[in-house]
Short mmCIF file of C-alpha atoms (C1' of nucleotides) in Angstrom, two decimals:
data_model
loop_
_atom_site.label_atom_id
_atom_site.label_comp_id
_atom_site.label_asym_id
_atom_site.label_seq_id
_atom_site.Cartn_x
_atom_site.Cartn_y
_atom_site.Cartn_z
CA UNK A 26 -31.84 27.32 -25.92
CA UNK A 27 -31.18 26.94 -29.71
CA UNK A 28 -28.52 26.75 -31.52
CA UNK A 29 -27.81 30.26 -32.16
CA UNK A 30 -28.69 30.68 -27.95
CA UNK A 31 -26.12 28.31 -27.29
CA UNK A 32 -23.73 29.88 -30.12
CA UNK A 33 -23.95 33.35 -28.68
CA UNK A 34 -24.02 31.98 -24.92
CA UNK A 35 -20.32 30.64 -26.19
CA UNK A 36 -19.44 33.88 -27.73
CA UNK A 37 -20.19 35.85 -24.52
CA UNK A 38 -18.44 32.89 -22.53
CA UNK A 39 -15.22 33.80 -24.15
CA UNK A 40 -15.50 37.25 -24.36
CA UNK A 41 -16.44 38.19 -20.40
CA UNK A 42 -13.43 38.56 -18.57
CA UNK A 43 -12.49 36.28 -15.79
CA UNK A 44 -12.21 36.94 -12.30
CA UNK A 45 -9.42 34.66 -11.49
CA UNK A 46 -5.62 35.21 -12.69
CA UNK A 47 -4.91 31.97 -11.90
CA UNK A 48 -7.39 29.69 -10.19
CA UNK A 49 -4.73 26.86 -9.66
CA UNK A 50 -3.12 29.04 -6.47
CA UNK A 51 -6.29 28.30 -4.84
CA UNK A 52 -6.66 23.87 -5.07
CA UNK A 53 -4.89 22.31 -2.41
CA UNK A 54 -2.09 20.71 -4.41
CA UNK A 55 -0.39 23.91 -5.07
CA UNK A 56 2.49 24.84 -2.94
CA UNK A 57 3.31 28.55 -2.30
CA UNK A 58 6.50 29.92 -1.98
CA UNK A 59 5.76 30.69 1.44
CA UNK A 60 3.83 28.98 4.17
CA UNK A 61 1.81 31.92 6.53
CA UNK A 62 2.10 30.37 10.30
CA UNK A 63 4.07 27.05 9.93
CA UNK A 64 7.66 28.50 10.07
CA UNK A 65 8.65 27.02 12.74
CA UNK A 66 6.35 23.16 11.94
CA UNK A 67 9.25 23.74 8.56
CA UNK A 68 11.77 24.34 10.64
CA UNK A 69 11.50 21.78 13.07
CA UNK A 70 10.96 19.30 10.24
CA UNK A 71 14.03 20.69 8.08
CA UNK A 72 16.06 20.26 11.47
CA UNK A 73 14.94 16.41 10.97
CA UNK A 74 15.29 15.70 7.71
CA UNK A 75 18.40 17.32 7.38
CA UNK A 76 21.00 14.70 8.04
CA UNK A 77 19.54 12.89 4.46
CA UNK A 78 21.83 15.45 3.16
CA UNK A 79 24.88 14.22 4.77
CA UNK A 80 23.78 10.71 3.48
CA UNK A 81 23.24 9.47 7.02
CA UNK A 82 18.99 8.40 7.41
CA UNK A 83 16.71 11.03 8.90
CA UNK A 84 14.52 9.87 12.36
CA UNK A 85 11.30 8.63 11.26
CA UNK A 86 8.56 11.68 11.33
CA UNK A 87 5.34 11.15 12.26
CA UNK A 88 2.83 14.41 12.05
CA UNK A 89 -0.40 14.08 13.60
CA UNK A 90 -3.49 17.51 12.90
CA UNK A 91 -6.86 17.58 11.69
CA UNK A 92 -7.65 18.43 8.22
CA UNK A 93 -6.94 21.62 6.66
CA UNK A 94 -3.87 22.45 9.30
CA UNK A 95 -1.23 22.52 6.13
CA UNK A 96 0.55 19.47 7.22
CA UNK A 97 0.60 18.10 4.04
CA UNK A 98 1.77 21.55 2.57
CA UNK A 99 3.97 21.85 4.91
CA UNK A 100 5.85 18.58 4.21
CA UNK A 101 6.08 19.06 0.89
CA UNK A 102 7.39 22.30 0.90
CA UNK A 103 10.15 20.82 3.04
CA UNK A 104 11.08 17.67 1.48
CA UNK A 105 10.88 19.62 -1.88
CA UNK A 106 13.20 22.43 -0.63
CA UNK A 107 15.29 19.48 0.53
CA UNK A 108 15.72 17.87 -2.93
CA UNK A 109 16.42 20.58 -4.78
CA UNK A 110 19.69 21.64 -2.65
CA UNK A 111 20.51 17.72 -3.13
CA UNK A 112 19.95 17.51 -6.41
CA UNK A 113 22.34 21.09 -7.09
CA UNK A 114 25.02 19.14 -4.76
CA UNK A 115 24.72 15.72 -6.35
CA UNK A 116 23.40 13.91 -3.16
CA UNK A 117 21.54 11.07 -3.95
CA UNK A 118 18.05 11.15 -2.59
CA UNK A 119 14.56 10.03 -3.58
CA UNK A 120 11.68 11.44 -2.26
CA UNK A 121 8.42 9.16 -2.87
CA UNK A 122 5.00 10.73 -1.30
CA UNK A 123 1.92 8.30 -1.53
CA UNK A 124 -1.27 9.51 -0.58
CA UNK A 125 -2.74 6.46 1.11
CA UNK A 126 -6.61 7.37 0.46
CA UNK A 127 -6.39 8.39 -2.78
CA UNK A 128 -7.80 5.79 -5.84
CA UNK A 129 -6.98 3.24 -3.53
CA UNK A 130 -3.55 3.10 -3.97
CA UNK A 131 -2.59 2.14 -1.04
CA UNK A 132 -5.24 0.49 1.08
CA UNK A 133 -3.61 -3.42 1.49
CA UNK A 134 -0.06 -4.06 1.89
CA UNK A 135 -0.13 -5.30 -1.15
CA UNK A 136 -0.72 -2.30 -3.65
CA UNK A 137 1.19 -0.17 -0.90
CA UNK A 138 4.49 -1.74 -1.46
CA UNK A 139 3.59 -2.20 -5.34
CA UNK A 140 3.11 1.22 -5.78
CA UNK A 141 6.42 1.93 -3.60
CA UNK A 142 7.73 -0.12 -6.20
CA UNK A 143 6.57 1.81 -9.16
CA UNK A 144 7.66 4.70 -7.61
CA UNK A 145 11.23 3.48 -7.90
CA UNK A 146 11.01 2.65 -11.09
CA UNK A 147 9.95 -0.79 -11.50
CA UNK A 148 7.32 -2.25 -13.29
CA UNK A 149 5.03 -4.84 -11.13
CA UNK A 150 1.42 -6.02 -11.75
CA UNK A 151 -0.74 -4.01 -9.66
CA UNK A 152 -1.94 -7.57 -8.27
CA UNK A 153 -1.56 -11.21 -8.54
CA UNK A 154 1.59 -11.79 -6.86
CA UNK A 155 1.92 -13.26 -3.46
CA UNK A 156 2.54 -10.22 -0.75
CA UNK A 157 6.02 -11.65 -0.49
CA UNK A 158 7.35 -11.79 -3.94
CA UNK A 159 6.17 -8.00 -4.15
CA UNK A 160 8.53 -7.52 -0.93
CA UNK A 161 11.61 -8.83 -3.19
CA UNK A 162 10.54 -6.69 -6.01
CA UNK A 163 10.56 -4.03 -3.88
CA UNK A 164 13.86 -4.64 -2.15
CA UNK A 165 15.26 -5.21 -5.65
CA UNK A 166 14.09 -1.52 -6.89
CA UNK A 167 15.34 -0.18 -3.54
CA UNK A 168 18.92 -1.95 -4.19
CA UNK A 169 18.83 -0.19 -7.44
CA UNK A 170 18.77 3.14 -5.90
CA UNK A 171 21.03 2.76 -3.49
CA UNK A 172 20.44 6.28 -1.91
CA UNK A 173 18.19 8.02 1.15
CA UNK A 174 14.95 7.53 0.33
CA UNK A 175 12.16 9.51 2.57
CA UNK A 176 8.61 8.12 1.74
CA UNK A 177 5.51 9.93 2.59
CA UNK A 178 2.66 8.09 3.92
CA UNK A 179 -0.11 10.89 3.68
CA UNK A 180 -3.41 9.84 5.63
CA UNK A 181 -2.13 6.92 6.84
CA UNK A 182 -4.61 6.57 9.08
CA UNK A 183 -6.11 4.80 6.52
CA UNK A 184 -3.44 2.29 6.20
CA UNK A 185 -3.66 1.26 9.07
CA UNK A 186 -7.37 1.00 9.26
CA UNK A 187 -7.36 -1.22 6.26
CA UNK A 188 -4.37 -2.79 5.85
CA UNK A 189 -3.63 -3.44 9.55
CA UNK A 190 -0.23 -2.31 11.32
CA UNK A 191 1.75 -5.62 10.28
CA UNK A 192 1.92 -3.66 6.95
CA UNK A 193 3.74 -0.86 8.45
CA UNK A 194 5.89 -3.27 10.72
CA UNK A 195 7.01 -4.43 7.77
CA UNK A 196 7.98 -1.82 5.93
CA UNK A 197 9.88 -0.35 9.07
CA UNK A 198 11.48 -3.74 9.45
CA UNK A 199 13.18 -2.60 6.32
CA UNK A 200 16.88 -0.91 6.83
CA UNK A 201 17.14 -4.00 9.03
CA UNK A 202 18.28 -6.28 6.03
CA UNK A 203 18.92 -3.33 3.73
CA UNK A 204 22.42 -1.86 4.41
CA UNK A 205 22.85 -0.25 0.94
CA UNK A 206 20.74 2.84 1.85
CA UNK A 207 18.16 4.08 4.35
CA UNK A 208 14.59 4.47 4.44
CA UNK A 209 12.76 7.47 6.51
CA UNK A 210 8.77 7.11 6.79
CA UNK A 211 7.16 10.58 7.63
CA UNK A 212 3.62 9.81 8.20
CA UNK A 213 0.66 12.50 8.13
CA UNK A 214 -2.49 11.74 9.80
CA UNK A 215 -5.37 13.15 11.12
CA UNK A 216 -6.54 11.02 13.63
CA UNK A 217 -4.61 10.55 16.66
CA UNK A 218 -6.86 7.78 18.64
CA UNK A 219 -6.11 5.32 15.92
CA UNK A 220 -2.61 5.97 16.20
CA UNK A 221 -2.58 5.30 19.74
CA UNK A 222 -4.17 1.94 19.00
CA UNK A 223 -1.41 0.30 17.31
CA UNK A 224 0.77 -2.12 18.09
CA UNK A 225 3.40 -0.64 20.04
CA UNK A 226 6.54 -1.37 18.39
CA UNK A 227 5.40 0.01 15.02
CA UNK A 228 4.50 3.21 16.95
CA UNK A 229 7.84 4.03 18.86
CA UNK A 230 9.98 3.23 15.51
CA UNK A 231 7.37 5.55 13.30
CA UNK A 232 7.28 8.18 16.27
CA UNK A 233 11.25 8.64 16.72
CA UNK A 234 10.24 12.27 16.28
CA UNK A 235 6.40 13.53 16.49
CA UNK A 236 4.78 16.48 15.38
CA UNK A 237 1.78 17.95 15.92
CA UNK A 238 0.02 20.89 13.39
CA UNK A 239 -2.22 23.28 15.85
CA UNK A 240 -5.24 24.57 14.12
CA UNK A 241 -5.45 28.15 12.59
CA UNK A 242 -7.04 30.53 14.53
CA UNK A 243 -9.38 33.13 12.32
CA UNK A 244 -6.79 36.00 12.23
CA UNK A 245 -4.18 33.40 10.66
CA UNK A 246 -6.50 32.20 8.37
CA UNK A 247 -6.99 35.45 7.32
CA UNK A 248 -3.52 35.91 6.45
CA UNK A 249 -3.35 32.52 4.15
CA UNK A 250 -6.34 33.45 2.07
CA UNK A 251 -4.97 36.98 1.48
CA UNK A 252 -1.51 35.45 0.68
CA UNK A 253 -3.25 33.43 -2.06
CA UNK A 254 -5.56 35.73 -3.32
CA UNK A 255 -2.99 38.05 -4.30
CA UNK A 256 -1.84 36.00 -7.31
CA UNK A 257 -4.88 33.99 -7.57
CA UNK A 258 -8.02 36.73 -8.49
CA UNK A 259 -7.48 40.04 -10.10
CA UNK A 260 -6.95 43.49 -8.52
CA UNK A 261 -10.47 44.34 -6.39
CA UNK A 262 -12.29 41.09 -7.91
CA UNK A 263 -12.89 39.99 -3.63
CA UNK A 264 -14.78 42.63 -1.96
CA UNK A 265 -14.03 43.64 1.40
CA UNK A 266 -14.97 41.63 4.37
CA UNK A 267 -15.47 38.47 2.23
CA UNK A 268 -11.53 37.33 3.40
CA UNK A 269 -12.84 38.00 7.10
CA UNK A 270 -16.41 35.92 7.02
CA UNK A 271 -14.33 33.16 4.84
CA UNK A 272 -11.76 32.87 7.67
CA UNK A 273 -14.42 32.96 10.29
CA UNK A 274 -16.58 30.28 8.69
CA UNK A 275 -13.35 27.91 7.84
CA UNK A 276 -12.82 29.02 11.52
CA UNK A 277 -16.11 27.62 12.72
CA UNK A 278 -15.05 23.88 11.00
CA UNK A 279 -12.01 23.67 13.34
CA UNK A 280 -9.69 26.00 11.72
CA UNK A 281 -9.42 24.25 8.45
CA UNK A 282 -7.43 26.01 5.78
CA UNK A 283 -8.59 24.24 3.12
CA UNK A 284 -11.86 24.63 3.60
CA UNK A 285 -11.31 28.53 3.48
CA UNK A 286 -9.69 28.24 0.29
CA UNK A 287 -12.06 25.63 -1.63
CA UNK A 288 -14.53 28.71 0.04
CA UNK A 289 -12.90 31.20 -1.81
CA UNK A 290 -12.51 29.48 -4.55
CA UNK A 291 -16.19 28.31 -5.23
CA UNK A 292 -17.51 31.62 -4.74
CA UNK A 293 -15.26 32.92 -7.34
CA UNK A 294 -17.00 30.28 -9.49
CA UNK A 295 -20.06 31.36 -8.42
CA UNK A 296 -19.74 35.04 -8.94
CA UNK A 297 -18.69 34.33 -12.13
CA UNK A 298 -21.21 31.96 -13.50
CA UNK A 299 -23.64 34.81 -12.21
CA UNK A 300 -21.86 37.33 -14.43
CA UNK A 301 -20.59 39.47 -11.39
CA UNK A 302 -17.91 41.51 -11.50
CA UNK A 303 -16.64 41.12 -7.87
CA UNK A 304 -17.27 38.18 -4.83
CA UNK A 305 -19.66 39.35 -2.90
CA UNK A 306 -20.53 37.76 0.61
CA UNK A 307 -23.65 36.59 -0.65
CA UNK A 308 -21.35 34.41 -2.81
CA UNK A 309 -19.58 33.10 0.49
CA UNK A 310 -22.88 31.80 1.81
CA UNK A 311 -23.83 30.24 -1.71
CA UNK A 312 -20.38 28.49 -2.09
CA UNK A 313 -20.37 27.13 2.00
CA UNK A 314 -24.33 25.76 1.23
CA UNK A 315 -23.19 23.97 -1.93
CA UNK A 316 -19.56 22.98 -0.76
CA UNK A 317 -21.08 20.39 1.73
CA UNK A 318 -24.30 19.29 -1.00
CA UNK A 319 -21.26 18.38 -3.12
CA UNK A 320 -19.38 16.36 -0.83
CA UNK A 321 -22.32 14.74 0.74
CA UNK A 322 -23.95 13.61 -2.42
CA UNK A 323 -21.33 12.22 -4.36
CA UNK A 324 -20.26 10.69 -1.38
CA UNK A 325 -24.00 9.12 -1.10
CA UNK A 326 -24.36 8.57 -4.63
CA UNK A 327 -20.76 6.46 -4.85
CA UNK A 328 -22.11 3.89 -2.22
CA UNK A 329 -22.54 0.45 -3.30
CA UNK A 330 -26.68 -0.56 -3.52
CA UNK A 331 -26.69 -1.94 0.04
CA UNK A 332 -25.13 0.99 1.58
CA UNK A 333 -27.88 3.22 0.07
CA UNK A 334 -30.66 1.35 1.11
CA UNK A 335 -29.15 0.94 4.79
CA UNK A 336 -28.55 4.95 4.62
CA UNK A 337 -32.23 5.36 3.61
CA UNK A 338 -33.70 3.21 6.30
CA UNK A 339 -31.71 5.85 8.56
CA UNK A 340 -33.06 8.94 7.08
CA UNK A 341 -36.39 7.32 6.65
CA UNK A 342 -36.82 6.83 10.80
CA UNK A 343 -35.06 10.47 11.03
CA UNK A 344 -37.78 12.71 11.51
CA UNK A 345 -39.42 11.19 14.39
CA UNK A 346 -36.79 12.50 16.82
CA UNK A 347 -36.72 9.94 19.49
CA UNK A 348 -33.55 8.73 19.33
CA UNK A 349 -32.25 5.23 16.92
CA UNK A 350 -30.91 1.60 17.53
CA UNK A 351 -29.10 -0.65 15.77
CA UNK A 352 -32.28 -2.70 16.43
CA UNK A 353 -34.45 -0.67 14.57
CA UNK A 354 -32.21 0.23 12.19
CA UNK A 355 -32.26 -3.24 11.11
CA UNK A 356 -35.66 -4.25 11.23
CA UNK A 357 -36.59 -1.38 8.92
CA UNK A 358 -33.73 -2.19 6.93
CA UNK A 359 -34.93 -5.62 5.79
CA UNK A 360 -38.35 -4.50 5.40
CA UNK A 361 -37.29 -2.04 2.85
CA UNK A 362 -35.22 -4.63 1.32
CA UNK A 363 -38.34 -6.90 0.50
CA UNK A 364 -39.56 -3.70 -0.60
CA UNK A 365 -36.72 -2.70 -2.93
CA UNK A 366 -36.26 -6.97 -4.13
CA UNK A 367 -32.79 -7.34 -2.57
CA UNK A 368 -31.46 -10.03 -0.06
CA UNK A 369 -31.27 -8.67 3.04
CA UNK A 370 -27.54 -8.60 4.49
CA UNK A 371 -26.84 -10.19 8.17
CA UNK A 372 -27.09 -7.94 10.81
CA UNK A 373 -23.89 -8.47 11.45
CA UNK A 374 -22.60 -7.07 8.08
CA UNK A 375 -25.27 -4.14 8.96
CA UNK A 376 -23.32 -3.62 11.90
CA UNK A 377 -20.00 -3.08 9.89
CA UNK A 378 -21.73 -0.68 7.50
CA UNK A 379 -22.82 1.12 10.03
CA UNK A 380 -19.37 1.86 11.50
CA UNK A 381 -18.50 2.76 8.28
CA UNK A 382 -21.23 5.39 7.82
CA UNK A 383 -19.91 6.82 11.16
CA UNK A 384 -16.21 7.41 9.37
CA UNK A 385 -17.84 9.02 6.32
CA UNK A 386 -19.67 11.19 8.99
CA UNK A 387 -23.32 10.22 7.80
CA UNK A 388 -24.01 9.56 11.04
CA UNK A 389 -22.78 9.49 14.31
CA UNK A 390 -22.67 6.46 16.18
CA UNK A 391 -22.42 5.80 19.96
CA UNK A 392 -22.41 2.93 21.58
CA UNK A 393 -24.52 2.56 24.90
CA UNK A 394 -25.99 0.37 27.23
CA UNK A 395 -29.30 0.09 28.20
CA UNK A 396 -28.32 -2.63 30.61
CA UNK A 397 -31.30 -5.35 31.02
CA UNK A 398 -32.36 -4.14 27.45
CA UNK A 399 -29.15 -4.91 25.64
CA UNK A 400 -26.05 -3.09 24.59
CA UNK A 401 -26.60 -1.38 21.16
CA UNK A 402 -25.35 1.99 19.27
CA UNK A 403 -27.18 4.83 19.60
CA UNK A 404 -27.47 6.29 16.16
CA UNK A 405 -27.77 10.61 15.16
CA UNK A 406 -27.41 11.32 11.84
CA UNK A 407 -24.82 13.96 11.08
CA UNK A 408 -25.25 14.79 8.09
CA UNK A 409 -26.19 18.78 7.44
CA UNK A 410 -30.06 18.79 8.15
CA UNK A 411 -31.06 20.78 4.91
CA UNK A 412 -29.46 18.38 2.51
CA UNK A 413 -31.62 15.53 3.86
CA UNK A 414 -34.71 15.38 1.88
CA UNK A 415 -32.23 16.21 -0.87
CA UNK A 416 -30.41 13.26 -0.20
CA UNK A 417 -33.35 10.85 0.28
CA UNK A 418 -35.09 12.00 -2.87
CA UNK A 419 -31.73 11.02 -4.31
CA UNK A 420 -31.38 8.04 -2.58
CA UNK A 421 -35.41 6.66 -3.59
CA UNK A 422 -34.71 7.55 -7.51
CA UNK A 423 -31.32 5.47 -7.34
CA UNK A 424 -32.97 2.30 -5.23
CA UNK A 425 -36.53 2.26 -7.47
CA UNK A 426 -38.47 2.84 -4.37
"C1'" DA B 4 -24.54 -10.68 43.72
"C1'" DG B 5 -25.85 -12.58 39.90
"C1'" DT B 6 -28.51 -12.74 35.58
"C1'" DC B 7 -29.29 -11.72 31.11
"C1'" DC B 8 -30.42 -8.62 27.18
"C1'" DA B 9 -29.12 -7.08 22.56
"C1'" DC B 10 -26.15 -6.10 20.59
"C1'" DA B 11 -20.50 -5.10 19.40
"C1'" DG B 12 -16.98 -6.88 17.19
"C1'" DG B 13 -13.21 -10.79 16.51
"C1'" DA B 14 -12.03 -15.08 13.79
"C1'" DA B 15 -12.47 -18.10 10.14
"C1'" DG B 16 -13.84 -19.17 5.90
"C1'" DG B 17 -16.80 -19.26 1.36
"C1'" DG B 18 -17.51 -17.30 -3.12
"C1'" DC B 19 -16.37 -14.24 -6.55
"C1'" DA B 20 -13.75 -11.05 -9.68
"C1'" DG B 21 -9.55 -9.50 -11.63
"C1'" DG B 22 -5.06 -10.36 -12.99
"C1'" DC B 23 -1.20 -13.38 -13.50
"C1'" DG B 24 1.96 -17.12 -15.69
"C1'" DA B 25 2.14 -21.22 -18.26
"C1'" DT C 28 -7.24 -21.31 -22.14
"C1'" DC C 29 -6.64 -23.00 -17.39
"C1'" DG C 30 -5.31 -23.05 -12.73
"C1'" DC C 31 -3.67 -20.05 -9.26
"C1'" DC C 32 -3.35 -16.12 -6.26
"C1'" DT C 33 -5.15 -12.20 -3.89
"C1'" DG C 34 -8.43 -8.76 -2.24
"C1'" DC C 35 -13.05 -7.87 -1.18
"C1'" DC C 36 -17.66 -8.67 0.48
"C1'" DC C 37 -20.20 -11.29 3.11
"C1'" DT C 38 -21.77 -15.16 6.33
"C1'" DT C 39 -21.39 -18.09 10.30
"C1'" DC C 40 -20.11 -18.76 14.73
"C1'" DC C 41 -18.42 -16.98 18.50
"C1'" DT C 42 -17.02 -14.37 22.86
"C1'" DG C 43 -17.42 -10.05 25.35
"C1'" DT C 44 -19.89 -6.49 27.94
"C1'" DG C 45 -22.47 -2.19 30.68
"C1'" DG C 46 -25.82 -1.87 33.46
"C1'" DA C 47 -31.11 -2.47 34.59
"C1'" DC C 48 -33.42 -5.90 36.71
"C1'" DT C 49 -34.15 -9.72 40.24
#
DNA sequence: AGTCCACAGGAAGGGCAGGCGA
DNA sequence: TCGCCTGCCCTTCCTGTGGACT
């Protein structure tokens, strides 16, 4: 394309009209006004929070569902209902929501309580200090507020997976030594098991009051993508039965919500780009193909060098279909790694990596026994079959091999 | 009943980078 | 600028273990 190409691609650009009204409605930060099938998940957790109001400290919360069930929505919507009748009566309270996976915020007990910090309103170096002078900054911004003070640990599952429950037990320990106001955790998390694995006085203070976020069912999907669609596209842009396979494919991941609206919202992209006037299912299929290539390779092409050479050696033994051992996995690995000019890690360090893959859902690791022949993982990749030679094309260019 | 494989995964610690105060 | 602290990645050394084999 010339210049002129591009010039008049630019012209046409601004002059086609867009599908969307407003395409914000659709990310998963937005918060409707209303929330289709968790009435009674708000209500329940309005009936908890509630007392903050009367300045006496809400129960800890903790909300356990898998992804895409609105609980993060859902508290939110509550705790930001909640402020703004305190803030038009003049009751103190301060509502601080951390989202513990995000930019690593909050991944040691460290940067956790820093950032709590910051939240309040006072300045500490992201690192540096020892864990317990943070502690007395922290103590000193909460002294400052002296009010109810609800902080939202969203997916802190991963908290706890990296920064251990001591972290937690601390920050529980808390309105122990602070009299001067009260501190409420609500903590979201998807994964139950690890919950269960904690140390159990950490658990029955954060569980004083547990909820748990069903899944949608297709019909109720249905409903949430119609709710949003009405200010989010324009009259007629989504043409009928696309809301119905949308909901039934978001249906087929679990029941996930937001997968039904990032869905939706691609395939507006899509239709779009191709100069369509209206979403058309073939759309849907596009958007659900290149949802998970997106995911999975910037995922794949984020991981440190190692990672991506131990994720090759994987896909590399793939297509034979007998199934894989750590064993094998490792072998290969440091053959490839002669191969590529890189020390080989220990296979111990392997080991970890590969428990990592199996959280990123790469691959899917199980550990058996094959009793006189050792105790090992047995090792399926999970990753969507027809983004594989995608992703090991991707993964030879990056590694020079 | 006991052995022993081939790992899993815990504990401790080394080395390094980034950020701090002095 | 230096020494110091911490988190992170990694190694070393270790103990634990399900079940096929003897």
């Amino acid at each position: 394309m010339g210049d002129s190409g591009l010039n008049v691609f630019f012209e046409n650009f601004l002059k086609k009209e867009s599908l969307f009204l407003e395409k914000k409605v659709l990310q998963n930060s937005f918060i409707p006004e209303k929330l289709p099938h968790r009435e009674e998940q708000i209500n329940q957790l309005a009936h908890i929070l509630a007392p903050a109001l009367k300045q006496e400290r809400p129960s800890n919360v903790f909300i356990y569902g898998m992804t895409g069930t609105g609980k993060t929505v859902t508290v939110r919507y509550t705790t930001q209902e909640l402020h703004k009748v305190a803030t038009g009566r003049n009751i103190p309270l301060e509502i601080i929501y951390i989202n513990c996976k995000i930019n690593r915020t909050a991944d040691t007990e460290y940067r956790l309580i820093a950032e709590l910090s910051i939240s309040l309103g006072r300045m500490v170096p992201p690192t540096g200090l020892p864990t317990k002078e943070i502690y007395t900054h922290f103590k000193a911004a909460l002294a400052n507020k002296g009010k109810n003070i609800i902080i939202i640990l969203d997916e802190i599952d991963h908290l706890l997976t990296k920064a251990g429950d001591n972290t937690l037990y601390n920050l529980l320990r808390i309105n122990d030594e602070n009299l001067s106001n009260h501190v409420s955790i609500i903590g979201i998390s998807n994964d139950l098991n690890l919950i269960e694995a904690i140390d159990p006085r950490v658990k029955s203070s954060l569980s004083q009051e547990e909820m748990i976020f069903p899944t949608y069912n297709a019909l109720q999907l249905q409903d949430i993508l119609r709710q949003r669609i009405e200010s989010s596209f324009k009259g007629g842009a989504v043409e009928p039965g696309v809301i119905e396979k949308c909901a039934a494919l978001a249906a087929r991941e679990h029941g996930d919500a937001r997968r039904a609206l990032d869905l939706l919202r691609v395939s507006g992209e899509l239709a779009e780009r191709a100069n369509a006037g209206t979403i058309s299912i073939p759309f849907l299929d596009e958007a659900d193909d290149k949802i998970d290539r997106d995911r999975f390779t910037e995922l794949v092409s984020t991981q440190p060098t190692q990672q991506q050479l131990a994720l090759y050696t994987i896909l590399s033994i793939q297509p034979r279909s007998h199934s894989i051992f750590t064993g094998e996995v490792y072998t290969l690995y440091k053959s490839y790694c002669s191969k590529a000019g890189l020390r080989p890690l220990t296979q111990r360090r392997i080991s970890d990596i590969l428990g990592e893959f199996d959280m990123l859902g790469f691959i899917n690791a199980k550990i058996i026994s094959k009793g006189r022949y050792g105790r090992m993982r047995e090792i399926s990749l999970s990753l969507p079959p027809s983004l594989i030679p995608r992703i090991k094309q991707q993964l030879a260019e990056q590694l020079h091999l």
